[in-house]
PDB file of C-alpha atoms in Angstrom:
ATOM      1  CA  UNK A   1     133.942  74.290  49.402  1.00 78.00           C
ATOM      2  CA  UNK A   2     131.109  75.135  51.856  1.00 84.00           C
ATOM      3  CA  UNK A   3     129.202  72.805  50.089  1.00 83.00           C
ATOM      4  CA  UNK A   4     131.310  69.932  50.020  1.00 84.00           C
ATOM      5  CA  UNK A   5     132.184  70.458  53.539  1.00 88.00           C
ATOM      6  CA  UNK A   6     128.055  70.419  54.198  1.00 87.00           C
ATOM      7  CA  UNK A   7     127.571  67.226  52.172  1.00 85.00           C
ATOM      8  CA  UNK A   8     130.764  65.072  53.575  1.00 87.00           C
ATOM      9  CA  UNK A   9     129.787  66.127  57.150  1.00 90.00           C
ATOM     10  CA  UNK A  10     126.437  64.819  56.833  1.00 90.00           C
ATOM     11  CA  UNK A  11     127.620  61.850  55.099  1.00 87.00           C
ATOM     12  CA  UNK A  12     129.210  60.774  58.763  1.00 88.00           C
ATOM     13  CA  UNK A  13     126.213  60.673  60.273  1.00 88.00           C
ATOM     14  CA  UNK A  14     123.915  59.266  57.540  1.00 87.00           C
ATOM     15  CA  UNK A  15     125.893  56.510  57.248  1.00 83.00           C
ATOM     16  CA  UNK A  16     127.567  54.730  61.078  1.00 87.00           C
ATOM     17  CA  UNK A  17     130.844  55.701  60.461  1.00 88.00           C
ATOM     18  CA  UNK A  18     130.257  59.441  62.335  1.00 88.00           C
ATOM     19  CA  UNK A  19     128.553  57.000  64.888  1.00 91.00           C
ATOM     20  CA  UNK A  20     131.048  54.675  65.065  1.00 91.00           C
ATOM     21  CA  UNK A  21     133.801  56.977  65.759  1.00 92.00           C
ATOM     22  CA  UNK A  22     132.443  59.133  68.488  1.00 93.00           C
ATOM     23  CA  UNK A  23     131.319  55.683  70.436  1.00 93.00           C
ATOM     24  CA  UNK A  24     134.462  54.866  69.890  1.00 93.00           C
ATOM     25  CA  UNK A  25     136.413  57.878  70.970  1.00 93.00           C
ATOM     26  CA  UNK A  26     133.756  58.902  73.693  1.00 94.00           C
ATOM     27  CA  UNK A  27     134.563  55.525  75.315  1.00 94.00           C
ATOM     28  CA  UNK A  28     138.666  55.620  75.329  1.00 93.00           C
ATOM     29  CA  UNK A  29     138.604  59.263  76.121  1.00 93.00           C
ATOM     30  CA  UNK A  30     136.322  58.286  78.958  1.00 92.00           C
ATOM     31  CA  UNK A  31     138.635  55.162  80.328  1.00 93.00           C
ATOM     32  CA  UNK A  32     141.726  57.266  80.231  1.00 92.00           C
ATOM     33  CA  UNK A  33     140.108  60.333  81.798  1.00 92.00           C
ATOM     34  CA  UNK A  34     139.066  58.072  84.564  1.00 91.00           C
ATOM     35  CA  UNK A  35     142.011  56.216  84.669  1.00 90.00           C
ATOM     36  CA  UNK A  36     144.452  59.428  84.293  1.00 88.00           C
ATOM     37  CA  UNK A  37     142.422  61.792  86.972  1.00 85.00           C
ATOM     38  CA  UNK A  38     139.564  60.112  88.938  1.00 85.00           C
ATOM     39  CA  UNK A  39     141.632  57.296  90.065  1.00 86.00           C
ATOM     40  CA  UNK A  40     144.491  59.557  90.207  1.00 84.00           C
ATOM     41  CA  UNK A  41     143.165  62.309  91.622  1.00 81.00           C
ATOM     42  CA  UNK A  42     144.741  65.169  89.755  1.00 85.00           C
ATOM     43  CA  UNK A  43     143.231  68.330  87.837  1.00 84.00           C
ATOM     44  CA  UNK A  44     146.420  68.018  85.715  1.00 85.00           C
ATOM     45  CA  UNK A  45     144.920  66.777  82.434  1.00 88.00           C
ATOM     46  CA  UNK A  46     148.948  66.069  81.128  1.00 85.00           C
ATOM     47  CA  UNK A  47     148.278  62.281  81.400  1.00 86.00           C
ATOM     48  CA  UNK A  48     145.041  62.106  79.892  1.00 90.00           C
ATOM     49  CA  UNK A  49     146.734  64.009  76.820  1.00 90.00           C
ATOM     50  CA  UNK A  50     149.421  61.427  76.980  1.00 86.00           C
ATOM     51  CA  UNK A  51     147.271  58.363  76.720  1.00 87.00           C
ATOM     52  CA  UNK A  52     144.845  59.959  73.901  1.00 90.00           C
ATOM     53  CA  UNK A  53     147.940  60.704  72.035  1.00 88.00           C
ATOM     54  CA  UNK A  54     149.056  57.516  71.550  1.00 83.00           C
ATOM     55  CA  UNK A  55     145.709  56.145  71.101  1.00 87.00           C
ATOM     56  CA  UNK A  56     144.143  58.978  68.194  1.00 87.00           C
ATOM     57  CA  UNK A  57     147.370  57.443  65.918  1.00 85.00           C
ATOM     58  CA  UNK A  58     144.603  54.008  65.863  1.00 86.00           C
ATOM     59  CA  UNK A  59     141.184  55.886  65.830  1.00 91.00           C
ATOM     60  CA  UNK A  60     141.459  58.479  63.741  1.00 92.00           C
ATOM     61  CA  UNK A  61     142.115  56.701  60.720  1.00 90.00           C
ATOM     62  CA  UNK A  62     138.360  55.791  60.945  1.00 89.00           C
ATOM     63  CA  UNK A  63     137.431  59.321  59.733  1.00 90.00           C
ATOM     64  CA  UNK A  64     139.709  59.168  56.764  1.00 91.00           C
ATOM     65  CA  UNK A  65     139.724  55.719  55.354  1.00 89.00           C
ATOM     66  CA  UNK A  66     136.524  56.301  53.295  1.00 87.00           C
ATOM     67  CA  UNK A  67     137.505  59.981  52.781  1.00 87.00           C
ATOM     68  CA  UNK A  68     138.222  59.597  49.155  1.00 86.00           C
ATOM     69  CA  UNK A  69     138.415  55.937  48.696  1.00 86.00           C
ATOM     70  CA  UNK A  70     135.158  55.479  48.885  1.00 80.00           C
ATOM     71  CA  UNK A  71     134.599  58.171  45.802  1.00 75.00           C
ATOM     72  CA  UNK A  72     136.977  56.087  43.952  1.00 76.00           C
ATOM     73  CA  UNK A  73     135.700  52.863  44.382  1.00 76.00           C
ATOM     74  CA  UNK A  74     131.823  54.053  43.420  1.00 72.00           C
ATOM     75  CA  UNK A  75     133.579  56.350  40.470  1.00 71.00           C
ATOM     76  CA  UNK A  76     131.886  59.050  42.195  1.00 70.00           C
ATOM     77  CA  UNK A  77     135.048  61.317  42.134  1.00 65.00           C
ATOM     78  CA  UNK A  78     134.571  61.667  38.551  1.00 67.00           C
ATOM     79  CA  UNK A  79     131.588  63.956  39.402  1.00 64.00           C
ATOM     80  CA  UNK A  80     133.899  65.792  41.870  1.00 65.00           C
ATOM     81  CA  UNK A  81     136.605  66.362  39.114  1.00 64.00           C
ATOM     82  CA  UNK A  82     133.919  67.833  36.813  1.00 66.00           C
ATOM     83  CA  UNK A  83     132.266  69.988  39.277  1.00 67.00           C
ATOM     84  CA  UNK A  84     132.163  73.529  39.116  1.00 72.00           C
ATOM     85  CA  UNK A  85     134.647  74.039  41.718  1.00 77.00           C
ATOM     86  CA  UNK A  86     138.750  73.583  42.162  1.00 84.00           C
ATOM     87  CA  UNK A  87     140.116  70.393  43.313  1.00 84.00           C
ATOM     88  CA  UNK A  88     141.300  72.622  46.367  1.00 88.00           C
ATOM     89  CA  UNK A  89     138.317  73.536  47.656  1.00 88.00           C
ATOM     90  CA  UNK A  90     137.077  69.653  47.271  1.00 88.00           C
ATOM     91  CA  UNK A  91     139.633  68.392  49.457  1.00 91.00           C
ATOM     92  CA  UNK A  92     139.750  70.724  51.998  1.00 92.00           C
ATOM     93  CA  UNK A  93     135.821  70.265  52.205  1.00 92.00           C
ATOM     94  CA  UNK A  94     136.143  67.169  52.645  1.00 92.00           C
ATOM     95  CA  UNK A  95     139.152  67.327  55.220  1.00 95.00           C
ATOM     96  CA  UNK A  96     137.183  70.112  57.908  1.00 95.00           C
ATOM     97  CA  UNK A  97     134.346  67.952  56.979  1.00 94.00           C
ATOM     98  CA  UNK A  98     136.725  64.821  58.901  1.00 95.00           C
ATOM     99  CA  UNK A  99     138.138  67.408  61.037  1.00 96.00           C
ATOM    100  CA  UNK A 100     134.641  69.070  62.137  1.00 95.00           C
ATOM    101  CA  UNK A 101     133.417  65.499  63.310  1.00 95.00           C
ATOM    102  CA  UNK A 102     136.474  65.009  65.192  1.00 96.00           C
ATOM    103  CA  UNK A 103     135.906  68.233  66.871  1.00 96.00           C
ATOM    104  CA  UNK A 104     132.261  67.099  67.734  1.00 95.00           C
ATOM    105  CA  UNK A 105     134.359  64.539  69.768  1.00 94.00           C
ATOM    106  CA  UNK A 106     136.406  67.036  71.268  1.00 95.00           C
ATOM    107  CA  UNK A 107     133.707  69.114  72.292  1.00 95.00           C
ATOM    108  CA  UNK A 108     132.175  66.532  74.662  1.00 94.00           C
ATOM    109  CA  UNK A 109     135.322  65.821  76.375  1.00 94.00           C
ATOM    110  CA  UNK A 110     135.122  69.525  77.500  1.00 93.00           C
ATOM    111  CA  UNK A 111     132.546  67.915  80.222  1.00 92.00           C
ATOM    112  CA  UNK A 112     135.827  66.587  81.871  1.00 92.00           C
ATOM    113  CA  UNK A 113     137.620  69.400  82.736  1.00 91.00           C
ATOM    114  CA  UNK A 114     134.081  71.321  83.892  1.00 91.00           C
ATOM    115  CA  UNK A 115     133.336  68.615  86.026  1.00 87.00           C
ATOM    116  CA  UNK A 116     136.784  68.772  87.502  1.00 87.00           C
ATOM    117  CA  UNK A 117     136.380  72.662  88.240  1.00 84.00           C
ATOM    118  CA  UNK A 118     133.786  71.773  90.695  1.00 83.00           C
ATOM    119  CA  UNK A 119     135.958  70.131  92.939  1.00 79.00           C
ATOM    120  CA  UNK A 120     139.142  71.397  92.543  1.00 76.00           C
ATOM    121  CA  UNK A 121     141.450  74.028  90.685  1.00 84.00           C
ATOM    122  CA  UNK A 122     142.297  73.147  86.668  1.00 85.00           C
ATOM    123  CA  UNK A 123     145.315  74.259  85.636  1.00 86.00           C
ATOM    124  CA  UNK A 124     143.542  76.465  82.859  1.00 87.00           C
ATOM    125  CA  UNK A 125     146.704  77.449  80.686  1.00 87.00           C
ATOM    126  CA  UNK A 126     148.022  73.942  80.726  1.00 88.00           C
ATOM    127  CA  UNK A 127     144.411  72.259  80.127  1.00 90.00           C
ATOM    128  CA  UNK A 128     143.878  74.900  77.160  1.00 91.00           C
ATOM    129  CA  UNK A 129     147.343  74.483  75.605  1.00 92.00           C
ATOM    130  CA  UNK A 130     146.975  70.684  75.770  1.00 91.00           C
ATOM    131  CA  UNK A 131     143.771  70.747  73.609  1.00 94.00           C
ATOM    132  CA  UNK A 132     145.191  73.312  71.161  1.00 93.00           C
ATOM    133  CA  UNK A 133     148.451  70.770  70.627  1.00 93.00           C
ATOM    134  CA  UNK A 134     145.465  68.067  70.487  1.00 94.00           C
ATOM    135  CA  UNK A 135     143.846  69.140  67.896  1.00 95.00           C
ATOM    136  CA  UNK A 136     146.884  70.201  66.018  1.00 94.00           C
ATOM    137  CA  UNK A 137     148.316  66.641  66.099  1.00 93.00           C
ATOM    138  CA  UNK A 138     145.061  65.209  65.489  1.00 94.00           C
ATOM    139  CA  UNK A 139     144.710  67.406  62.249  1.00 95.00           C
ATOM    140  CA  UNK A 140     148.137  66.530  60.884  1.00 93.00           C
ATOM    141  CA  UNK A 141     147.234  62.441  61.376  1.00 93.00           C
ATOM    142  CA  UNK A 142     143.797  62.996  59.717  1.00 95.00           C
ATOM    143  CA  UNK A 143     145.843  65.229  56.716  1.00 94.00           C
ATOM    144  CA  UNK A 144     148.331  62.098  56.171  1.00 93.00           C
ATOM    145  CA  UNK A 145     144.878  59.733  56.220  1.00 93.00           C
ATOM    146  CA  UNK A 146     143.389  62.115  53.459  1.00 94.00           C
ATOM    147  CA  UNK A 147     146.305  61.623  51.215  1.00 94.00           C
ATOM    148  CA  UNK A 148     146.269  58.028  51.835  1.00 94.00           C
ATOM    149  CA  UNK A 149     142.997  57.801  51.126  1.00 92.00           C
ATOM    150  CA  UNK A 150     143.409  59.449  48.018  1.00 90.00           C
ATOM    151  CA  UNK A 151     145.636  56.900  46.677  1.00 90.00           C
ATOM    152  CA  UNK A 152     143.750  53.705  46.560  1.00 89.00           C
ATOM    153  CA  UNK A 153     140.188  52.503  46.129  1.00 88.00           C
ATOM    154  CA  UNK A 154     140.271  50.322  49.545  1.00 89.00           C
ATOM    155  CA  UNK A 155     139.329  51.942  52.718  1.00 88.00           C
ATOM    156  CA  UNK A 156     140.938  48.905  54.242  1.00 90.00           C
ATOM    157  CA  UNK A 157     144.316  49.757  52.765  1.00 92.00           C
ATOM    158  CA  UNK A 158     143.919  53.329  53.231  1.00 91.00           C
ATOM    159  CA  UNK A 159     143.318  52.889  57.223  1.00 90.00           C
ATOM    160  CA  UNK A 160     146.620  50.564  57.343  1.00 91.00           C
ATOM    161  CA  UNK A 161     148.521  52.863  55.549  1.00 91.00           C
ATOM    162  CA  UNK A 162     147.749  55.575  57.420  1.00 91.00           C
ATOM    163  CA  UNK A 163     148.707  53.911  60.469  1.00 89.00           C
ATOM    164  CA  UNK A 164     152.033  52.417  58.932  1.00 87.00           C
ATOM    165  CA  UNK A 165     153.349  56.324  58.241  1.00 86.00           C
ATOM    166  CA  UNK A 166     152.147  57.322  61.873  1.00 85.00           C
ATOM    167  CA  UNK A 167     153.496  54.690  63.094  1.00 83.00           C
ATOM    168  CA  UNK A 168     156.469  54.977  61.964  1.00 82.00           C
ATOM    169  CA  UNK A 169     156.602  58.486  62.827  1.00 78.00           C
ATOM    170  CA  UNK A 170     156.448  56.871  67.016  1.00 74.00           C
ATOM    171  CA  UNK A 171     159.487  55.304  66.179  1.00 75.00           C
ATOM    172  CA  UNK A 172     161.555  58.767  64.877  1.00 69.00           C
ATOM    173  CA  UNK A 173     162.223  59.737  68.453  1.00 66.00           C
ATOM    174  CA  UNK A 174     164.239  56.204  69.470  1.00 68.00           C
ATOM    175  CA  UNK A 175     165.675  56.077  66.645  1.00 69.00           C
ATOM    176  CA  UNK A 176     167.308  59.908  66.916  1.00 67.00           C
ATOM    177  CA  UNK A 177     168.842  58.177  70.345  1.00 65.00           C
ATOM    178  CA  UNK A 178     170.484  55.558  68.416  1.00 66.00           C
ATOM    179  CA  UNK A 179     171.861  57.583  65.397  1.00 67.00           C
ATOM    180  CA  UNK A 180     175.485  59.034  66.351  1.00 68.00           C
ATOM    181  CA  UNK A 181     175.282  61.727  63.834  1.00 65.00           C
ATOM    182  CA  UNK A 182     173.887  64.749  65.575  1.00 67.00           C
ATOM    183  CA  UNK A 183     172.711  66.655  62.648  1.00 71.00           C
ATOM    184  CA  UNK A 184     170.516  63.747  61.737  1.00 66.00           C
ATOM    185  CA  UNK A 185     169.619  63.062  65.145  1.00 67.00           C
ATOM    186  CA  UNK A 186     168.186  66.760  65.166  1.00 68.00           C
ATOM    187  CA  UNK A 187     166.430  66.038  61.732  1.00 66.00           C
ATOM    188  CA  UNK A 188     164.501  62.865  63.237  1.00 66.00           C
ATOM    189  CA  UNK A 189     163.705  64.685  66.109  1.00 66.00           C
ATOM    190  CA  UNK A 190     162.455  67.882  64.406  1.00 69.00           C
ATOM    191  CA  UNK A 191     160.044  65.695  61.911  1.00 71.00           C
ATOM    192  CA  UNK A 192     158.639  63.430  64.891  1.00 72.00           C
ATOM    193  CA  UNK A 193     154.872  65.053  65.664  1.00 76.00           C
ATOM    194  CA  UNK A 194     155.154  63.624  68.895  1.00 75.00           C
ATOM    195  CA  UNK A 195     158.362  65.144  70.406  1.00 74.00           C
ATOM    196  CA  UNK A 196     156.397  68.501  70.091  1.00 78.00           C
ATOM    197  CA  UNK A 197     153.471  67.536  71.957  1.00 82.00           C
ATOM    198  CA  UNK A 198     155.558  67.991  75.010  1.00 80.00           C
ATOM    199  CA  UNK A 199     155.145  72.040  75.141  1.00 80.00           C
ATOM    200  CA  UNK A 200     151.521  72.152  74.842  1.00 86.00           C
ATOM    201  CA  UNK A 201     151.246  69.732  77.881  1.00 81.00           C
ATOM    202  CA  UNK A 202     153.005  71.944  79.886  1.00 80.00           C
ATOM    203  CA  UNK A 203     151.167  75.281  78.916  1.00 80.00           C
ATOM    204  CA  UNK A 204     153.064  76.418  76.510  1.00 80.00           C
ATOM    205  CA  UNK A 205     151.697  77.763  72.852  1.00 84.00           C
ATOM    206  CA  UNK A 206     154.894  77.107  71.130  1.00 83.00           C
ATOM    207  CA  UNK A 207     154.730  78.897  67.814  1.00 89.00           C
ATOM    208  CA  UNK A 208     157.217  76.770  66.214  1.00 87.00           C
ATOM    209  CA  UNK A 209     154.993  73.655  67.192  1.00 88.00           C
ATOM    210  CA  UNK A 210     151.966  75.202  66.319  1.00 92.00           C
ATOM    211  CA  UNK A 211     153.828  76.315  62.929  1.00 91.00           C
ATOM    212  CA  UNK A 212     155.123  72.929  62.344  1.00 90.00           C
ATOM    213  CA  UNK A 213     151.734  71.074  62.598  1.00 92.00           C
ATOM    214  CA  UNK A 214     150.098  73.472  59.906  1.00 94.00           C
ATOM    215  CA  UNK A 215     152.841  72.722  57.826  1.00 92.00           C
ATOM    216  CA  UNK A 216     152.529  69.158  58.249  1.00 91.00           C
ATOM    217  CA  UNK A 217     148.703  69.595  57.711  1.00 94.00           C
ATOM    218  CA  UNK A 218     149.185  71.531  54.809  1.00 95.00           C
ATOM    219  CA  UNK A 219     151.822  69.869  52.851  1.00 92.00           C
ATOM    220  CA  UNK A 220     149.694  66.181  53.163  1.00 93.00           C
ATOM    221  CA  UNK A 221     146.989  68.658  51.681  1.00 95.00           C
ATOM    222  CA  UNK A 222     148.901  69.376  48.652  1.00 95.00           C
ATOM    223  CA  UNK A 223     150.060  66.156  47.893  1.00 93.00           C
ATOM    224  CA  UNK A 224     146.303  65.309  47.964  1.00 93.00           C
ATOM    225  CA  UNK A 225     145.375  67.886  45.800  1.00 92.00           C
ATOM    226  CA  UNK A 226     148.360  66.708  43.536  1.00 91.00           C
ATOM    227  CA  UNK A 227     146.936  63.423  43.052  1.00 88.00           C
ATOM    228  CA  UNK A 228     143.622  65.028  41.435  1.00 84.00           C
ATOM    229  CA  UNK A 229     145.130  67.313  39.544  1.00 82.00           C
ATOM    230  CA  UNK A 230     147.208  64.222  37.763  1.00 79.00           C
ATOM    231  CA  UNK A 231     143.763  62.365  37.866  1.00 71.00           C
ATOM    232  CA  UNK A 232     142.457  65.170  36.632  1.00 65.00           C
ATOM    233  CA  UNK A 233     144.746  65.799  33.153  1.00 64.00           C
ATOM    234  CA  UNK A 234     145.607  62.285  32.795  1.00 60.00           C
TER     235      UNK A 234
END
């Protein structure tokens, strides 16, 4: 796994896709920051979170639509079917190696909140929280893009899919408004990613949240690993 993790992670940056995404995010997260705090003048990071939110459901899929698609199309994942290692370990490698550049990402927005704390007081427990819940929601989105991926040959297709299910998963909270039937209301609530965002932005390490996300993370995981296997025996 280490070694597919090394490979796919260098692959970002050999090739401008790694490059291409951190401009990319760098940029946005560097509007909204301004946007949500400079011009606002806050230390309260909750509206920064907000914006990025909404706009990781677009970027994102740039760091999964070649994930496996790309394999497919080049009949390279033959090779990774035959190597000497499970189909498991393959696509998780590959997913922390999508999930590692994201964090590279991540890691420079950290300038944000240490610039702030020369000028004012950061709420540390909300600040911390909020880039926990990040990176939680970003790793389910980038799990449902590595299925995706998985199941077609066209990194075009597998970047709109990806954003069709996410999208759709925006629309699970105004739709539970709208749907008299309270149980089901509950169920659309409980499956939308983005109604449990709101705890982390307000400090709180929910472990029900935090649970829910590795789920989410993990079942898109299987069903990626499912689509090998099939490859695999078929």
């Amino acid at each position: 796994m280490t070694a597919i993790f090394k490979r796919e992670f260098r692959a970002y940056f050999h090739s401008m896709l790694g490059y291409v995404f951190l401009t990319i995010f760098i940029l946005l997260s560097g509007v909204m920051f301004l946007l949500s705090n400079i011009f606002s003048a806050t230390s309260s990071m909750n509206g920064y979170f907000a914006s990025m939110i909404s706009w990781a459901i677009f970027i994102l899929p740039i760091l999964t639509m070649r994930l496996f698609s790309e394999d497919k199309k080049l009949k390279t994942d033959q090779l990774l079917l035959t190597a000497p290692i499970s189909i498991t370990e393959m696509v998780v490698g590959k997913y922390l190696a999508a999930v590692g550049t994201f964090l590279v990402g991540m890691a420079i927005t950290l300038l944000y909140p240490l610039a702030m704390s020369f000028y004012g007081n950061v709420p540390v427990a909300e600040t911390t929280s909020s880039y926990v819940g990040f990176i939680l929601f970003s790793g389910g989105i980038i799990s449902i893009g590595a299925f995706m991926s998985s199941l077609t040959e066209s990194q075009i297709v597998a970047a709109i899919s990806t954003y069709g299910v996410v999208i759709l998963t925006m629309f699970l909270d105004m739709m539970s408004s709208h749907v008299k039937n309270a149980m089901i209301s509950k169920i659309l609530l409980w499956i939308s990613p983005f109604d449990r965002f709101d705890d982390f932005t307000l400090g709180v390490l929910n472990i029900e949240a935090i649970v829910y996300y590795i789920t989410i993370i993990a079942i898109f995981l299987f069903l990626t690993v499912r689509v090998f296997e099939k490859k695999r025996w078929s």
